Coordinates of C-alpha atoms in Angstrom, one line a residue:
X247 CA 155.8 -1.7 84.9
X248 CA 158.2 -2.0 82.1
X249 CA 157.9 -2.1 78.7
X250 CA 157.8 -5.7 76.9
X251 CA 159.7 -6.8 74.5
X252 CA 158.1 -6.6 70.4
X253 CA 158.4 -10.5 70.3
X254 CA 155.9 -10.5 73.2
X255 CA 153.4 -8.3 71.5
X256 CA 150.5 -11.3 70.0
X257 CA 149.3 -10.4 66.8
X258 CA 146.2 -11.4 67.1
X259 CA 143.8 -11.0 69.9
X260 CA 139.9 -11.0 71.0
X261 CA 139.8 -7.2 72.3
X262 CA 143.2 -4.1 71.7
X263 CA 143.4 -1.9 74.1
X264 CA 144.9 1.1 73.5
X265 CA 145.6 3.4 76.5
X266 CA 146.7 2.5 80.0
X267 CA 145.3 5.0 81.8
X268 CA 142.6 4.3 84.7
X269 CA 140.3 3.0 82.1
X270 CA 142.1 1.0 80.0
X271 CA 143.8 0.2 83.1
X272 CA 140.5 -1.1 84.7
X273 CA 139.0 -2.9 81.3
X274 CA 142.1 -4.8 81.3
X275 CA 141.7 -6.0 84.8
X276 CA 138.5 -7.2 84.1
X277 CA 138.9 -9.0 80.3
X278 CA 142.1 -10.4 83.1
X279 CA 139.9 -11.7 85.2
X280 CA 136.7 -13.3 83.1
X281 CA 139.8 -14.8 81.3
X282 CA 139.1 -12.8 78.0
X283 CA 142.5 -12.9 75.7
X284 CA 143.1 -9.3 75.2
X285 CA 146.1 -6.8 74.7
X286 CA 146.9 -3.6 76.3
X287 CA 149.0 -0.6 74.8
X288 CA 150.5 2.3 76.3
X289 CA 152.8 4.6 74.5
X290 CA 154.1 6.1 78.1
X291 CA 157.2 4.2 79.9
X292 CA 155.7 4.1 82.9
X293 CA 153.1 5.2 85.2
X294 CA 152.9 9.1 84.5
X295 CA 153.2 11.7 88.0
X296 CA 151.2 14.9 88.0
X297 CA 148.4 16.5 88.9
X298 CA 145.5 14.4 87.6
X299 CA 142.4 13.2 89.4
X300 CA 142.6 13.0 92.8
X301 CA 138.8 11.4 93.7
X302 CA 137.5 8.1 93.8
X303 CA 134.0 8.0 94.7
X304 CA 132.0 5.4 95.9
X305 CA 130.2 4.4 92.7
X306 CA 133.9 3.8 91.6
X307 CA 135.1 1.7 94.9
X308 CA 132.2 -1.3 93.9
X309 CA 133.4 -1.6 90.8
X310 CA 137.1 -1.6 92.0
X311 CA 136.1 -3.8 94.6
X312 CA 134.9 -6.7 92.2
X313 CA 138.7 -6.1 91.0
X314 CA 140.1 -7.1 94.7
X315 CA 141.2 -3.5 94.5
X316 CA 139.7 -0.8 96.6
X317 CA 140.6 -1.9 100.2
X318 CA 143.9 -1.6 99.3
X319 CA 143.3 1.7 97.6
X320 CA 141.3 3.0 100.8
X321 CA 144.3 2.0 102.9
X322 CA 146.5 4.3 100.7
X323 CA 144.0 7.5 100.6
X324 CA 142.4 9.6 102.5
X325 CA 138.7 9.1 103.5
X326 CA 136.9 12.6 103.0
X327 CA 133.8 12.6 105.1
X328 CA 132.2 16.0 104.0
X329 CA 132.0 18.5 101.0
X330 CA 131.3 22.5 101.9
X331 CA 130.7 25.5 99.4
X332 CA 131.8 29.0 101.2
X333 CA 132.2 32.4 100.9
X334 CA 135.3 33.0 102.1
X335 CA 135.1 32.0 106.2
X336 CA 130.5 32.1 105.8
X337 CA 129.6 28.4 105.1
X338 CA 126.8 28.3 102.3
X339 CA 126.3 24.8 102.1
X340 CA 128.1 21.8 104.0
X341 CA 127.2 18.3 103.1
X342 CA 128.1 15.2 104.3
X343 CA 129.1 11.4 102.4
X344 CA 128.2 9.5 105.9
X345 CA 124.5 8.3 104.8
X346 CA 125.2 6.9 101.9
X347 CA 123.9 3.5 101.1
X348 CA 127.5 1.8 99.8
X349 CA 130.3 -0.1 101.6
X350 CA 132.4 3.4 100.8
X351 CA 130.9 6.6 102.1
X352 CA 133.2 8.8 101.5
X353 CA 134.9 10.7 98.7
X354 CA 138.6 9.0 98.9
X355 CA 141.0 11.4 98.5
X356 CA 144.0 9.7 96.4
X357 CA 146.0 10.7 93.2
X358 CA 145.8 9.2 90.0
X359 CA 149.4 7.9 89.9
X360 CA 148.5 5.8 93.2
X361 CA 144.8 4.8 91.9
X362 CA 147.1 4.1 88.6
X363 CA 149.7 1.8 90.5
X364 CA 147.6 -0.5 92.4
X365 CA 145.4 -1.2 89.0
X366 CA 148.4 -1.8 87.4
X367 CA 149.7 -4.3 89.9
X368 CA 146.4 -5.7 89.9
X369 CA 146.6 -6.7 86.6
X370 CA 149.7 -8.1 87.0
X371 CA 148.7 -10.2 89.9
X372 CA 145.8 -11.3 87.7
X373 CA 148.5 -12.5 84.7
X374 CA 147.6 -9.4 82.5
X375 CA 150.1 -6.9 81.5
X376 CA 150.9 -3.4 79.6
X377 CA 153.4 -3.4 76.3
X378 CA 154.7 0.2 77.0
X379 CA 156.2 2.1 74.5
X380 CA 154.0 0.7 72.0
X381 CA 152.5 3.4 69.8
X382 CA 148.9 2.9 67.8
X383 CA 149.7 4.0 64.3
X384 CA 146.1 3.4 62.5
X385 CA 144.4 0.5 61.8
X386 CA 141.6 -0.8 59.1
X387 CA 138.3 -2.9 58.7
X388 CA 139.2 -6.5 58.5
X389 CA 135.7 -8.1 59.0
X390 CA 134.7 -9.0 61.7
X391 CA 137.4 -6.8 63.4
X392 CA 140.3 -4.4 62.1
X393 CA 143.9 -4.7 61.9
X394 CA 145.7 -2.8 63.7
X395 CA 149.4 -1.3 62.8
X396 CA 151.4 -1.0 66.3
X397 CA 154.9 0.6 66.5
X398 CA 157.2 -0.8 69.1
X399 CA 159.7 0.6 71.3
X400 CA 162.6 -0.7 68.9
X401 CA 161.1 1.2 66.0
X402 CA 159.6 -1.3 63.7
X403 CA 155.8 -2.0 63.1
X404 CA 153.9 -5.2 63.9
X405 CA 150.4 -6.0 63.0
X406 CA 147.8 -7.1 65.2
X407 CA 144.0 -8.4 64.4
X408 CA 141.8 -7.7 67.0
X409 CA 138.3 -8.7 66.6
X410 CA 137.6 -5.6 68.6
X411 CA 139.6 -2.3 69.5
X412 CA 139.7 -0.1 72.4
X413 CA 140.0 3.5 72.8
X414 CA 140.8 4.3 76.3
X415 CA 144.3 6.4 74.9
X416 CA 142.7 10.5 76.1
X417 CA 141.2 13.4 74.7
X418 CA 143.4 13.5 71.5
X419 CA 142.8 9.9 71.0
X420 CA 144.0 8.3 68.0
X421 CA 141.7 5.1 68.3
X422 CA 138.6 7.8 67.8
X423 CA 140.0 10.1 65.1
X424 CA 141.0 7.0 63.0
X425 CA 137.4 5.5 63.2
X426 CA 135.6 9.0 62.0
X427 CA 134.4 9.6 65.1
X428 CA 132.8 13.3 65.8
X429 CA 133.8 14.4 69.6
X430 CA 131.7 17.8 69.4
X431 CA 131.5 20.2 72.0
X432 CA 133.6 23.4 72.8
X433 CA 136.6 24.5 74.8
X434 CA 135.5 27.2 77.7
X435 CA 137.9 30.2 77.7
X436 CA 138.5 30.4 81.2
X437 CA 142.1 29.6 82.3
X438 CA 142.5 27.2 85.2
X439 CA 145.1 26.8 87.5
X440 CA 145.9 23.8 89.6
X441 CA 149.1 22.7 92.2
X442 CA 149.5 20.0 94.7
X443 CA 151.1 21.6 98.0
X444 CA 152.4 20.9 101.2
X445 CA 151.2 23.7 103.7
X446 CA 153.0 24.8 106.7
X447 CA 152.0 22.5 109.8
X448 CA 150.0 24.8 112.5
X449 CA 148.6 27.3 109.7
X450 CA 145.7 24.6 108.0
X451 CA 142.6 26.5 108.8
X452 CA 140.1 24.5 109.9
X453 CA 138.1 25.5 106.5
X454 CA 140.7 23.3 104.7
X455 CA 139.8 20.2 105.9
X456 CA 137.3 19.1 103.8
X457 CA 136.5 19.3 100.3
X458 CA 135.9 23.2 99.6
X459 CA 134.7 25.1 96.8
X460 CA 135.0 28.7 97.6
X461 CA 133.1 31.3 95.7
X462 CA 134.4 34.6 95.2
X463 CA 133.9 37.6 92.9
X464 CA 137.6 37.5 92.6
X465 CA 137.1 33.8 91.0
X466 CA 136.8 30.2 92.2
X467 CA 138.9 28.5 94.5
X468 CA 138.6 24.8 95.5
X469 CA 140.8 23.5 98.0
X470 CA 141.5 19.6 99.2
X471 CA 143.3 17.3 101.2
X472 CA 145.3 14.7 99.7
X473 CA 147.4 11.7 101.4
X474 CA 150.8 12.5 102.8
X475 CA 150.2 15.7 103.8
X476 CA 149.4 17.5 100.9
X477 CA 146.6 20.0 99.6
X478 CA 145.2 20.5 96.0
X479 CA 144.4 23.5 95.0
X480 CA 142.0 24.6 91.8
X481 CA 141.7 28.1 90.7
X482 CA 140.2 30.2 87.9
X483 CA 143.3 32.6 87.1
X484 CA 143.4 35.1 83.8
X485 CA 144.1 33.8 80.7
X486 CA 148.1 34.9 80.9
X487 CA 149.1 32.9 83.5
X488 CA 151.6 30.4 84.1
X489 CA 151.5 27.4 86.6
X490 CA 151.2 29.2 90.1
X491 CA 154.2 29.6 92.4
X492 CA 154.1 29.0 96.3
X493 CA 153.5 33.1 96.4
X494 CA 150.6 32.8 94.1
X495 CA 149.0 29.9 95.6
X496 CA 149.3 31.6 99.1
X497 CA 147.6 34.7 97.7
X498 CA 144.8 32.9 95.7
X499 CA 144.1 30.9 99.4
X500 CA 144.1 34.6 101.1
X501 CA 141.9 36.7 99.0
X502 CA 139.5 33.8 98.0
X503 CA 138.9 31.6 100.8
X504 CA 140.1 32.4 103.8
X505 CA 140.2 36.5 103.5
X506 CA 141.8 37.1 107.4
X507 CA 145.2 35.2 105.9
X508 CA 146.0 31.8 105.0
X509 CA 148.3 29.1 105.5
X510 CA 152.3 29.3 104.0
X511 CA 152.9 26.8 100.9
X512 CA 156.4 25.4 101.9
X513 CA 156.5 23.2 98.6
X514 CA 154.6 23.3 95.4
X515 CA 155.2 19.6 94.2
X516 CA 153.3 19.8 90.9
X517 CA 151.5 22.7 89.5
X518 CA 150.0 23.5 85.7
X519 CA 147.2 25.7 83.7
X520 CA 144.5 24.6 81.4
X521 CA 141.5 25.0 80.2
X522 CA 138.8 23.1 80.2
X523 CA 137.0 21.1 76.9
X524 CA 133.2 20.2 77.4
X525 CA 132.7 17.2 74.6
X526 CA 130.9 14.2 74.4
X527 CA 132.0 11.7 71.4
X528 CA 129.1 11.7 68.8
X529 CA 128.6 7.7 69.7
X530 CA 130.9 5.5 71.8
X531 CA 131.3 2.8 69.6
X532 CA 131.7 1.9 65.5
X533 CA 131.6 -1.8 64.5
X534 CA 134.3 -3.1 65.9
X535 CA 135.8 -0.1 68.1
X536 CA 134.8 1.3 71.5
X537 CA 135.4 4.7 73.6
X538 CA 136.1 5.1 77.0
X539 CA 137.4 7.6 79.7
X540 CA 138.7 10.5 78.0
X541 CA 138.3 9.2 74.6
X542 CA 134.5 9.5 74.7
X543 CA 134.2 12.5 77.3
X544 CA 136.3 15.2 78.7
X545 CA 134.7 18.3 81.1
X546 CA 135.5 20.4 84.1
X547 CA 137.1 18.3 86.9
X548 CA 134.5 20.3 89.6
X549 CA 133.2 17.6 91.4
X550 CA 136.4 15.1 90.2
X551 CA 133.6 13.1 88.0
X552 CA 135.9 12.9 84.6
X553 CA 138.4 9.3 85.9
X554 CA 135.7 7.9 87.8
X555 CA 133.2 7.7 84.7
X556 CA 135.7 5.9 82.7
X557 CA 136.3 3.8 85.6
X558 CA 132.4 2.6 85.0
X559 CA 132.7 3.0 81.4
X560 CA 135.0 -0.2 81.4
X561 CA 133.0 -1.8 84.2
X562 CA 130.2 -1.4 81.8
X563 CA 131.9 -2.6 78.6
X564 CA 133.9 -5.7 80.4
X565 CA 131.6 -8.2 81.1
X566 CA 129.8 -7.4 77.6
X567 CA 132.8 -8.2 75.5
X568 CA 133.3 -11.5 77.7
X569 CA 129.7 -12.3 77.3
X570 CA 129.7 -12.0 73.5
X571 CA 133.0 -13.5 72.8
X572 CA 132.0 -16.8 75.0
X573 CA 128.5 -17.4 73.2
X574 CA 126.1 -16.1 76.1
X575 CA 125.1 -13.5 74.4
X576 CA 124.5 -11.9 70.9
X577 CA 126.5 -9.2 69.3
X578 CA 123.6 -6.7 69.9
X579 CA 124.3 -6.5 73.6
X580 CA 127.4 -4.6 73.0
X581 CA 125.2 -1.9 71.4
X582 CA 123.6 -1.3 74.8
X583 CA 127.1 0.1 75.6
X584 CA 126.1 3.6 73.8
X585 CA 122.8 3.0 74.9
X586 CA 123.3 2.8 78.7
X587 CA 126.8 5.2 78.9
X588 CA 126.1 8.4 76.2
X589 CA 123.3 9.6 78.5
X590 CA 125.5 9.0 81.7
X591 CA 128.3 11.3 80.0
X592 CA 125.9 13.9 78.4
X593 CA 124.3 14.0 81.7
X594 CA 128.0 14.5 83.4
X595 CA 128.8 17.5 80.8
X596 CA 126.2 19.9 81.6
X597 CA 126.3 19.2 85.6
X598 CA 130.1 19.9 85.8
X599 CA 129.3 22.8 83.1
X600 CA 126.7 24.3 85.5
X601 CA 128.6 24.0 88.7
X602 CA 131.4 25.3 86.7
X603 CA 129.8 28.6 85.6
X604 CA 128.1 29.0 89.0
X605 CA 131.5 28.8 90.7
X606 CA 133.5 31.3 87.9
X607 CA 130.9 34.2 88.2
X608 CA 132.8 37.2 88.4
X609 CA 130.2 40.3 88.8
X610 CA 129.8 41.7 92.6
X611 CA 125.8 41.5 92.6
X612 CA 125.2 38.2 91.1
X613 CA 127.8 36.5 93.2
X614 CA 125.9 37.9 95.8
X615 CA 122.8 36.8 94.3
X616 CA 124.1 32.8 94.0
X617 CA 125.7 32.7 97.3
X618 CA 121.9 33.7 99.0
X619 CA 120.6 31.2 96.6
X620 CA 123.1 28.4 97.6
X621 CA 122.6 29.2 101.2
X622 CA 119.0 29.1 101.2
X623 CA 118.9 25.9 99.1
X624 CA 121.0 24.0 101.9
X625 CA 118.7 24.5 104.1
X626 CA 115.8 22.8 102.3
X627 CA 115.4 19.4 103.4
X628 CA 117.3 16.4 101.5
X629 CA 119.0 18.8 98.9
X630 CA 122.8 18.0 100.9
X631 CA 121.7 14.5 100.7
X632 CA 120.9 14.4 96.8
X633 CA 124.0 16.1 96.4
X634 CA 126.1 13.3 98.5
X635 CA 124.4 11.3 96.1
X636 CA 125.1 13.2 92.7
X637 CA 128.7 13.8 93.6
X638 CA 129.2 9.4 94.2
X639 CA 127.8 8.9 91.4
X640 CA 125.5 6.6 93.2
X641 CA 122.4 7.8 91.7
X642 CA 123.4 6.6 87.7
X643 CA 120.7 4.2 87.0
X644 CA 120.4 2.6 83.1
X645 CA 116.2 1.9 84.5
X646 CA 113.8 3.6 81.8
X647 CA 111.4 6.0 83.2
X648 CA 108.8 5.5 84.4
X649 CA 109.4 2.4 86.0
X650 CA 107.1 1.0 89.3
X651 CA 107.5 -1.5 91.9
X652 CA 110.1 -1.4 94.2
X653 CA 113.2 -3.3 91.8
X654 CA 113.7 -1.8 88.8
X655 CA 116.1 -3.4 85.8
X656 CA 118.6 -1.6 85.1
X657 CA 119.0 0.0 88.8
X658 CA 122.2 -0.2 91.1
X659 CA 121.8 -3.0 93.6
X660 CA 123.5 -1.5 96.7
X661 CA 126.4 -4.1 97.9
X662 CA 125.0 -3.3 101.5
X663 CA 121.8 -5.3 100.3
X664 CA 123.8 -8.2 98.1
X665 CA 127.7 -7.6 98.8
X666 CA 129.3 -8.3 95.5
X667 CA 130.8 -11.2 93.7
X668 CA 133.7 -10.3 91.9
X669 CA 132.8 -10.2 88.1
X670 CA 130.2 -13.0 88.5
X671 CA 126.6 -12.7 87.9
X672 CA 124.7 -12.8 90.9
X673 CA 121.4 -14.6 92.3
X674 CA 120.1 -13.5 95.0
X675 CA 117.3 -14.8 97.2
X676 CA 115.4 -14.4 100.0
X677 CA 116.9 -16.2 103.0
X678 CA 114.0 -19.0 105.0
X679 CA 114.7 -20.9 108.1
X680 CA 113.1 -23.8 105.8
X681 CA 115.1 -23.8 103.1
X682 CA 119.0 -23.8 101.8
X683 CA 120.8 -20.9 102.9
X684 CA 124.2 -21.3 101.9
X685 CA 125.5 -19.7 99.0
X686 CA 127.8 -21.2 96.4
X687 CA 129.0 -20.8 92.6
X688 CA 127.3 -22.4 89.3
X689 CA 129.2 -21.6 86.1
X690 CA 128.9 -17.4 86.1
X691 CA 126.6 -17.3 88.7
X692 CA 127.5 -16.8 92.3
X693 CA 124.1 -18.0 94.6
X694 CA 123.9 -15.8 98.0
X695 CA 120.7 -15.6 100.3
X696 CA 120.1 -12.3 101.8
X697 CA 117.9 -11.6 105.2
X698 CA 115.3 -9.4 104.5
X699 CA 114.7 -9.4 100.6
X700 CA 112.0 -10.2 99.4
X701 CA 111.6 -11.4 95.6
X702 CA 115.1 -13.0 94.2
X703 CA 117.2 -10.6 92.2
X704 CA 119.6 -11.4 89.8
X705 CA 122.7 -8.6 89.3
X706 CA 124.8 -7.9 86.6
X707 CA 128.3 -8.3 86.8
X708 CA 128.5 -4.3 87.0
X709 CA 126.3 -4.4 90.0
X710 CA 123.3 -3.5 88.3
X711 CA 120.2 -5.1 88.3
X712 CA 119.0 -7.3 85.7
X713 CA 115.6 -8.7 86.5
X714 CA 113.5 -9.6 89.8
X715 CA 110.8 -12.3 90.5
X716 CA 113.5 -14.7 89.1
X717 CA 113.2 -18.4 89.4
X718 CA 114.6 -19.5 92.8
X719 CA 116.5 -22.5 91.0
X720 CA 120.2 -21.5 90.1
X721 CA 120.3 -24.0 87.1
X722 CA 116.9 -23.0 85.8
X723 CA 118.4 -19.2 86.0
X724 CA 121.5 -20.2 84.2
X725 CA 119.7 -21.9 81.3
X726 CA 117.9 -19.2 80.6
X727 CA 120.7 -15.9 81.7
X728 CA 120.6 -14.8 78.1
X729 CA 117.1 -13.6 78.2
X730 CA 118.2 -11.6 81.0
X731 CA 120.6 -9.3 79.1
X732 CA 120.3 -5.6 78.1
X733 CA 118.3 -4.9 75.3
X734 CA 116.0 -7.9 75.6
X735 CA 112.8 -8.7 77.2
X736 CA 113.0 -9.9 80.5
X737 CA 110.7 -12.1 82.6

């Protein structure tokens, strides 16, 4: 999308966002579609190639399906059916996506420039749109937002209110070190190598046709398919190294997957080194200003968790903003935002930190050790399955514990049960042979009846639920939908 021109640029707005990645891309889409005035910087030209994320889960798919977004992603991926761990051609653990509960079972294999591309034509379906080459240079308090100093592409500097600000602008982002915020954590010294590939047709082993992480005393390797042919491949590689060449790639799929040979790289199309940062932002939001994606988190990309949480970051944070700046709801539920996503991205630190060491190990024995371990666990009933489940992020649930009863607030509601509704809130109720059954729309709240359930629901535009036992009367609901918010009682 190109740049717009400075006169274009409002200078005063409900919500600044400042980063158009995936999520900024994706909170934008959203404040598009509740109809929440916003505006969205991004200092980049254009959509940015390279070797990024190249996962969506199926966690990530609802939400980008109450965009209008994800068939059309699915359409340009790849579905990946199955995840395996090896050592080299012995399988320690093979796990399958098939039995999840979700419209999406599968892990979709598709690069961030494409994921990218279809939000941003989203948005621009929707009416919203990105002023590129537009630089954040600071901003201040200006109760009961901040003002916010923007450099355009020509140069000169415009300033913007916003009654709140957005930090969805990466790892080094501007938005957080501006507003004091702490992003603790450390930087792992273990160089990482990663290249998108085309391998030579006939040679694909079998091996690489799923999602593989291979352990190794000589040092991980995870391999995976990607749309149009190609192949990523992640490696642990000493700390001198430069981005890998065909030969090198070749030789890292040889001596640490496959062993008996491996396929011929005919084109390395992007490649890189880096390491990996494990921080979580001290809290993801200040007054006025908010953190997602990279902003607020950044860890290993072992189990491509890292786009996908900010995908939900802004799911969570989107119909917050539009309920607070439309009256529903108090300025307190946007506290919940910390409250609900910290523990979700603490939580994702020290999983991708484990699976991280476990896969880096480097001494003969205790590789040795793992791999028995990893085998043996496989085989103990449900562990493949909770795995499915850890990897789609389908198991995140903001429900304190304990809870009992079968419906707990704060839970996903699986779309298979109640198929979602856009960005609406949702009532669902039990479907009767003697009463109404046909579902319609009043104000923010979409009516469906559902065969089977028993107690009426009512969802959160996220997906998540927000009480049960409900009244059955849609008007009766609506009157009362702020008592229903995070951070209150509910009934």
């Amino acid at each position: 999308m190109a740049s717009s021109p400075t006169a274009s640029l409002a200078t005063q707005t409900d919500v600044l966002i400042v980063g158009a990645g995936p999520a900024g891309l994706t909170l934008a889409a959203s404040l598009t579609q509740l109809g929440v005035d916003h505006v969205l910087i991004e200092r980049a030209d254009s959509v940015q190639p390279g070797a990024k994320a190249a996962f969506v889960q199926p966690r990530a798919l609802e939400y980008l399906d109450r965009l209008g977004i994800a068939d059309h992603l699915v359409a340009a991926g790849m579905r990946g059916r199955h995840f395996s761990v090896h050592d080299g051609p012995r399988a320690l653990l093979r796990g399958s996506y098939d039995n999840l509960d979700t419209p999406f079972p599968m892990m979709l294999l598709v690069s961030q420039q494409t994921t990218e591309e279809h939000l941003n034509r989203r948005l621009t379906e929707l009416g919203g749109m990105v002023h590129r080459r537009h630089k954040l240079i600071t901003f201040s308090p200006d109760f009961p937002g901040v003002t916010a100093a923007v450099a355009a592409p020509d140069g000169s500097v415009r300033a913007v209110y916003a009654r709140y600000v957005i930090g969805a602008d990466g790892v080094h982002s501007r938005v957080r070190s501006t507003a004091g915020i702490a992003f603790p954590g450390k930087a792992r010294e273990q160089l990482f190598a990663l290249a998108d590939v085309r391998l030579e047709p006939g040679s694909v082993s079998v091996l690489l046709e799923d999602t593989t992480f291979f352990f190794s005393s000589e040092g991980m390797l995870l391999t995976s398919p990607l749309a149009e042919g190609r192949h990523r491949v992640v490696a642990s590689v000493p700390s001198s190294s430069k981005a890998p060449t065909a030969e090198e790639v070749e030789a890292l799929l040889a001596t640490r997957g496959l062993r008996e040979g491996g396929p011929k790289v005919v084109e390395v199309i992007t490649a890189s080194t880096y390491h990996v940062q494990e921080r979580v932002a001290e809290r993801l939001s200040d007054g006025p200003v908010f953190l997602l994606g990279d902003a607020a988190h950044t860890h290993s990309p072992a189990g491509g968790q890292g786009m996908n949480t900010g995908i939900q970051d802004a799911g969570n944070l989107g119909w917050k903003l539009h309920a607070v700046l439309t009256g529903l709801a108090p300025e307190g539920l946007l506290d919940t935002y910390h409250g609900e996503r910290h523990p979700v991205a603490v939580g994702l630190v020290a999983f991708t930190s484990q699976m991280t060491g476990l896969a880096t190990m480097r001494d003969p024995e205790l590789c040795r050790l793992r791999n028995d371990i990893v085998a043996a666990a496989a085989q103990a009933p449900g562990v493949t399955d909770w795995l499915a489940r850890r990897l789609s992020q389908l198991d995140i649930s903001y429900a304190p514990e304990p809870a009992d009863g079968a419906y707990h607030v704060g839970q996903r509601v699986s779309p298979t049960l109640v198929p979602a509704a856009g960005l609406d809130w949702t009532l669902a109720l039990p479907a009767s042979p003697a009463g109404p059954t046909e579902s319609g729309r009043i104000g923010p709240v979409n009516v469906q009846f559902v065969d089977g359930l028993e107690t009426p629901l009512l969802i959160r535009p996220d997906g998540y639920l927000a009480a049960h036992g409900v009244s059955t009367d849609p008007h009766a609901v609506l009157a009362n939908l702020a008592s229903y918010l995070p951070g209150r009682p509910t009934r």
